[in-house]
mmCIF file of C-alpha atoms and ligand atoms in Angstrom:
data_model
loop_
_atom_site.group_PDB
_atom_site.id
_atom_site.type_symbol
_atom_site.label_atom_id
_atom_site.label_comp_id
_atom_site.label_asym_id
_atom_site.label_seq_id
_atom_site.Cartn_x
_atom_site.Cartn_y
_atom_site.Cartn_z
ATOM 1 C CA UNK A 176 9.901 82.515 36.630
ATOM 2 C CA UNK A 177 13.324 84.231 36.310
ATOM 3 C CA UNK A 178 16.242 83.629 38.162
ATOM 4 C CA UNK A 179 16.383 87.553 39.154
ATOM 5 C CA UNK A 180 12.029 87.258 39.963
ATOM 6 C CA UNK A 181 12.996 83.918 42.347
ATOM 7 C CA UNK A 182 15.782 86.257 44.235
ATOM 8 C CA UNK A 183 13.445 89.278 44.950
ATOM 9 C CA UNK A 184 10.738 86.830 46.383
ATOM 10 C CA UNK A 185 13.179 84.851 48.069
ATOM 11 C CA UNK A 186 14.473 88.424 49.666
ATOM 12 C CA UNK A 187 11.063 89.568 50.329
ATOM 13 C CA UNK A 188 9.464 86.607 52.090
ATOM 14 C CA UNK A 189 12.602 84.675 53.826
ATOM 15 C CA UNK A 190 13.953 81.727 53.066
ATOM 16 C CA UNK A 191 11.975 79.342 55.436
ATOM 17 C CA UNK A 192 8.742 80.497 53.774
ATOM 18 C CA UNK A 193 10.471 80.613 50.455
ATOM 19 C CA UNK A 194 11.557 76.875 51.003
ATOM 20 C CA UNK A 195 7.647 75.908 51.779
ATOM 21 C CA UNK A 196 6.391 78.113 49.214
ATOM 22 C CA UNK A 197 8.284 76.107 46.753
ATOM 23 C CA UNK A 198 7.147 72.604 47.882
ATOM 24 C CA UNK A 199 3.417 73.297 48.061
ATOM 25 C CA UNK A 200 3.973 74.556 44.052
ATOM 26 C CA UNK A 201 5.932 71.170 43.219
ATOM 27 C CA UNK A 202 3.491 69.260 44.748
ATOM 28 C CA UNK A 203 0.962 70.870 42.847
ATOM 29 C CA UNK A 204 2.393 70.426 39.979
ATOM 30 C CA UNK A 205 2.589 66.520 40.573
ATOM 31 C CA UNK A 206 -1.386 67.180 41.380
ATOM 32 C CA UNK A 207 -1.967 68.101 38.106
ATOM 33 C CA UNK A 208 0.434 65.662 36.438
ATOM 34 C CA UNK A 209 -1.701 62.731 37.934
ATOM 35 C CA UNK A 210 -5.244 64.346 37.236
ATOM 36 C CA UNK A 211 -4.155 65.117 33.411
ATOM 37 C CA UNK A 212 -2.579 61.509 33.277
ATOM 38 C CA UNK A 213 -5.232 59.229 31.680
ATOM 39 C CA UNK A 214 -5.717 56.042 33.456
ATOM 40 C CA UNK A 215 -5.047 57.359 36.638
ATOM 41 C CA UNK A 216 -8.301 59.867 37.251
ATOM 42 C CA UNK A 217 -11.743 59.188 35.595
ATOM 43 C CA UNK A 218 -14.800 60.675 35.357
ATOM 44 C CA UNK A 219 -17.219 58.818 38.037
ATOM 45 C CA UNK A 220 -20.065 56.494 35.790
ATOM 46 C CA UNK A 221 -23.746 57.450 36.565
ATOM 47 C CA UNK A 222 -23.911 54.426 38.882
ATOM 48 C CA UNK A 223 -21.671 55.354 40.697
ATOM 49 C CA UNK A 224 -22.635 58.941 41.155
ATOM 50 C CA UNK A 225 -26.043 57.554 41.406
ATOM 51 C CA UNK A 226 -24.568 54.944 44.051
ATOM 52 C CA UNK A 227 -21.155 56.078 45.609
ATOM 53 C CA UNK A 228 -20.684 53.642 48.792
ATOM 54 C CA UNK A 229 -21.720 50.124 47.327
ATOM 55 C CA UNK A 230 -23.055 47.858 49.843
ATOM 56 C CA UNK A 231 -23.833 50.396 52.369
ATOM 57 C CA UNK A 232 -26.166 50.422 54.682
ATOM 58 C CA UNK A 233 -28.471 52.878 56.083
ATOM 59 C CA UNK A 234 -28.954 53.260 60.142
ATOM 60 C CA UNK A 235 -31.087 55.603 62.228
ATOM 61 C CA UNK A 236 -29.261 57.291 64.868
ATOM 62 C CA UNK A 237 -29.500 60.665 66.810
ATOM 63 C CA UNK A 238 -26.788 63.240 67.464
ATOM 64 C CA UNK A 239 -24.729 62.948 70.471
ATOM 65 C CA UNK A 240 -24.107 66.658 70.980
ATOM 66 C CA UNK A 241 -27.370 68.091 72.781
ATOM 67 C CA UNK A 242 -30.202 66.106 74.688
ATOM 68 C CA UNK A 243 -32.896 67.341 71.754
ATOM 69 C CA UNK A 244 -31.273 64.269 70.116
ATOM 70 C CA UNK A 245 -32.386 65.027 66.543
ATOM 71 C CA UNK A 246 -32.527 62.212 64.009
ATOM 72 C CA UNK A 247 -29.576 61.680 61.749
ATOM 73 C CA UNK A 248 -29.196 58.705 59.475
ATOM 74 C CA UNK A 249 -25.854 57.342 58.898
ATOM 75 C CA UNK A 250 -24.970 55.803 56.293
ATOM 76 C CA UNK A 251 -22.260 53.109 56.738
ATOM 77 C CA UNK A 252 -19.512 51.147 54.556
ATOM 78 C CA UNK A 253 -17.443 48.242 55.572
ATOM 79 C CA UNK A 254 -17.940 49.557 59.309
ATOM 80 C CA UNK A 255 -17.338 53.032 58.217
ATOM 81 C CA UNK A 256 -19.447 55.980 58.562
ATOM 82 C CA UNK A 257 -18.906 57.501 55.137
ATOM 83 C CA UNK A 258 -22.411 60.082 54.833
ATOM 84 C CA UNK A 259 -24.895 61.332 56.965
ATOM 85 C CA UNK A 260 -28.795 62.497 56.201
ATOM 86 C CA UNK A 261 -31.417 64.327 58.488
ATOM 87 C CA UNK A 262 -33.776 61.615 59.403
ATOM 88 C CA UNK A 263 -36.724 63.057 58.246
ATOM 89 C CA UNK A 264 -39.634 61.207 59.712
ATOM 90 C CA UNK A 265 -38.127 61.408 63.365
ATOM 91 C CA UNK A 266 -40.518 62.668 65.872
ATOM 92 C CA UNK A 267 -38.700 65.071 67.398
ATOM 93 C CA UNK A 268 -36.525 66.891 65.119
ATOM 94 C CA UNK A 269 -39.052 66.316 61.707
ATOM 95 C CA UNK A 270 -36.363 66.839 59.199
ATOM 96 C CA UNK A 271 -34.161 69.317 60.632
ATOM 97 C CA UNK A 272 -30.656 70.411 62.595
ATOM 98 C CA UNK A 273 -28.457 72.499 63.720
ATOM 99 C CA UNK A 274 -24.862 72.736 62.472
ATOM 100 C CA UNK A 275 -23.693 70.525 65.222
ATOM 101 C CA UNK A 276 -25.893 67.796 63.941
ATOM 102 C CA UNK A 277 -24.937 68.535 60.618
ATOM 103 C CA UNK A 278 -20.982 67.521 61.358
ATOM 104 C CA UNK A 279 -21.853 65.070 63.382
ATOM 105 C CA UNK A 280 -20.096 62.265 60.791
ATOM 106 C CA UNK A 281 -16.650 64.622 60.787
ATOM 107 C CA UNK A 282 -17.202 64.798 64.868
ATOM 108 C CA UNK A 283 -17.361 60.976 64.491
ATOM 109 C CA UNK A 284 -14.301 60.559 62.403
ATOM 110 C CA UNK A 285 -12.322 63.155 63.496
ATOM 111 C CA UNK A 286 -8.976 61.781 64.121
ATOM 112 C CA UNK A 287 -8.533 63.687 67.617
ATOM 113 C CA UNK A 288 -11.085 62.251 69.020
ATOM 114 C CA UNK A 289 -10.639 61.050 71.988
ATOM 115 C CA UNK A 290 -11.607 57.316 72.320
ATOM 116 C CA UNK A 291 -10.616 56.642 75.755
ATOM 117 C CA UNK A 292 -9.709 57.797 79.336
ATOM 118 C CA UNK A 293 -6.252 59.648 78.779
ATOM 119 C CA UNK A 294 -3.916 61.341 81.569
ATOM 120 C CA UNK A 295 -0.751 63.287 80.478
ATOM 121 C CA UNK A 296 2.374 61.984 83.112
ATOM 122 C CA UNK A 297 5.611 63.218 82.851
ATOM 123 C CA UNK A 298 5.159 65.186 79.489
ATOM 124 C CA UNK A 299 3.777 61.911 78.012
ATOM 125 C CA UNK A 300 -0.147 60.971 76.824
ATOM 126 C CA UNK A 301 -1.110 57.308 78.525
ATOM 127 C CA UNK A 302 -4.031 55.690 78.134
ATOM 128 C CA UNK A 303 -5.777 54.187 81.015
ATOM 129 C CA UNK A 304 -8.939 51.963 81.705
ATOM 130 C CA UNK A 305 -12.436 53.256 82.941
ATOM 131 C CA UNK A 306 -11.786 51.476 86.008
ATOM 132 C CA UNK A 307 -8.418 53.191 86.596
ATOM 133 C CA UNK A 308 -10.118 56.372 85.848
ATOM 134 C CA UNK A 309 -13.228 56.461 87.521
ATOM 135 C CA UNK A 310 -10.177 55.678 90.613
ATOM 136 C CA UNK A 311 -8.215 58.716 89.797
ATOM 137 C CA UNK A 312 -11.332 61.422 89.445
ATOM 138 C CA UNK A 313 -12.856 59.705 92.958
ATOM 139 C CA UNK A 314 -9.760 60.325 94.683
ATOM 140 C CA UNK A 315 -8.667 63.518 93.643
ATOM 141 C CA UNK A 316 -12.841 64.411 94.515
ATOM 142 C CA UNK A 317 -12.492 62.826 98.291
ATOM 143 C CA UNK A 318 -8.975 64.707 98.438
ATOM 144 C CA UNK A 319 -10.094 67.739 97.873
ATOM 145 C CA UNK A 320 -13.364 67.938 99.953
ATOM 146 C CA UNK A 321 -10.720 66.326 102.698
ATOM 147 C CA UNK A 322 -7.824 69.155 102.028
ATOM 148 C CA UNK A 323 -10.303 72.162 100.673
ATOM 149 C CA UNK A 324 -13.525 72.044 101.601
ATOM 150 C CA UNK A 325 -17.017 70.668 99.523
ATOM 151 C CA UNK A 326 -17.375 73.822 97.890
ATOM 152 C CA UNK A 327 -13.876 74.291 96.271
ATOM 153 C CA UNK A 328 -15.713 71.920 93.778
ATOM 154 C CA UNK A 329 -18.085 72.407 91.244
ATOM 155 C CA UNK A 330 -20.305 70.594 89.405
ATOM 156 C CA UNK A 331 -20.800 71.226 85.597
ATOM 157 C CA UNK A 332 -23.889 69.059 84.301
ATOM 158 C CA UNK A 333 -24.379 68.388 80.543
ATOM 159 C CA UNK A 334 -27.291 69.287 77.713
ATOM 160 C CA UNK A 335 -26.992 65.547 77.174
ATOM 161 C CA UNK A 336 -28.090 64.667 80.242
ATOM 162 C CA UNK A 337 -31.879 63.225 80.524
ATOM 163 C CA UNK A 338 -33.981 63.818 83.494
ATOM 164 C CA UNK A 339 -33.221 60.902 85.000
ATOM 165 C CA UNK A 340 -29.181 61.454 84.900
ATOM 166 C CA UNK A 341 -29.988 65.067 86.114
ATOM 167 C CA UNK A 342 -31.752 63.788 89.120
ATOM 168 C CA UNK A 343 -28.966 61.678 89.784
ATOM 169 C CA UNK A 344 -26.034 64.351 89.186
ATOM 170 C CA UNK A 345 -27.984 66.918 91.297
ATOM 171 C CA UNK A 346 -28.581 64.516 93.960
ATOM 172 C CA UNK A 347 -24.280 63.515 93.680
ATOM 173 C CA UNK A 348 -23.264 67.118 94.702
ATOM 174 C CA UNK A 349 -25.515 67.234 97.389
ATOM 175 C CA UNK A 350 -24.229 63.899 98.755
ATOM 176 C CA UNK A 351 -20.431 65.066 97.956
ATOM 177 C CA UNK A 352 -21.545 68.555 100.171
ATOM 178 C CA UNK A 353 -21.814 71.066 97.703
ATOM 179 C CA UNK A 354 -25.111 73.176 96.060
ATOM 180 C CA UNK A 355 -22.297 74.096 93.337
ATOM 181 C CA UNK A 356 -23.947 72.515 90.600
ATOM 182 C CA UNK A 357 -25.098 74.249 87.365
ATOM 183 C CA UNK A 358 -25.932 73.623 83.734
ATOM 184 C CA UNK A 359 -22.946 73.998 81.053
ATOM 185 C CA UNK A 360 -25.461 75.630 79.104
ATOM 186 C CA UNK A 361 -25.382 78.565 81.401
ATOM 187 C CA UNK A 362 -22.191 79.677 80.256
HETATM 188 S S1 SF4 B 449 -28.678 68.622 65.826
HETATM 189 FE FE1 SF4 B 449 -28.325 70.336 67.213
HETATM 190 S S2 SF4 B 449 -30.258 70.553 68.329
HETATM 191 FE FE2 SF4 B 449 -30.248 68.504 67.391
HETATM 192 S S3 SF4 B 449 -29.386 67.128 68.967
HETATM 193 FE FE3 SF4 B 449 -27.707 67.797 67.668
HETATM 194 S S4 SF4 B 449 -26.869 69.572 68.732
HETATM 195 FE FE4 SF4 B 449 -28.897 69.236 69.569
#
């Protein structure tokens, strides 16, 4: 590119997005350096497009993301989840899913996912334990029935919840005061 063709962009788009512009095309460049060097990219052999995770192992699971809990089989390498498969002979599902299940591996991986109990204090993320947790959520709960009243709460159940944990949730509001209690679903 010219000297006078680098001005007029430079004019047209600013110079911050000029400046960023610029690096994503160097760094290309290096891209294509690397993948033209020979040495450093290959072609992948027929085993190991045949084979791509040595070593791994297969494990049934089901998707966490609604209680249909369709059948997913993970595949897993040195502790990592590294490709996912409909299960197809599970019972409930037969073969299939819906896009949730479908990214349930990147859901897995993702690196924001939150691992454990978090509270934000003073502009800062800390973790804390379940214990310290479960402390926080039941006081804030009694305070506010105390301060408020039973219905200034409400309770938001899950699809993931069995019967069982349903039962149990429904039968938590009524003890805490409330019949604000619905399915997220609903929404
Ligand atoms: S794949 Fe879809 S329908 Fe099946 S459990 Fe996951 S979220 Fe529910």
């Amino acid at each position: 590119m010219s000297n006078s063709t680098y001005d007029a962009l430079k004019a047209k788009v600013g110079r911050r997005s000029f400046i960023k512009m610029a690096a994503v095309a160097t760094a290309s460049s290096a891209v294509s350096a690397f993948a033209s060097n020979d040495g450093v990219t290959r072609e992948a052999t027929a085993e190991e497009v045949k084979n791509p995770f040595p070593g791994s192992k297969k494990v049934k699971t089901i998707c966490t993301a609604c209680s249909v809990g369709c059948g997913v089989i993970a595949e897993v390498q040195n502790g990592v989840w590294v490709r996912q498969e409909v299960a197809q002979d599970h019972p409930v599902s037969l073969g299939g899913h819906c896009c949730k299940g479908a990214d349930m591996i990147d859901m897995v991986r993702s690196e924001v996912r939150l691992k454990h109990p978090m509270v934000k204090e003073k502009g800062q993320w800390k973790r804390l334990s379940w214990d310290e947790a479960y402390d926080r959520i039941a006081k804030k709960m009694k305070d506010l029935r105390e301060k408020e009243s039973p219905d200034s709460t409400m309770f938001l159940g899950s699809a993931k919840m069995s019967t069982e944990q349903a039962y149990y949730f429904r039968k938590f509001a009524a003890m805490y005061g409330t019949n604000n209690i619905d399915h997220q679903a609903r929404i």
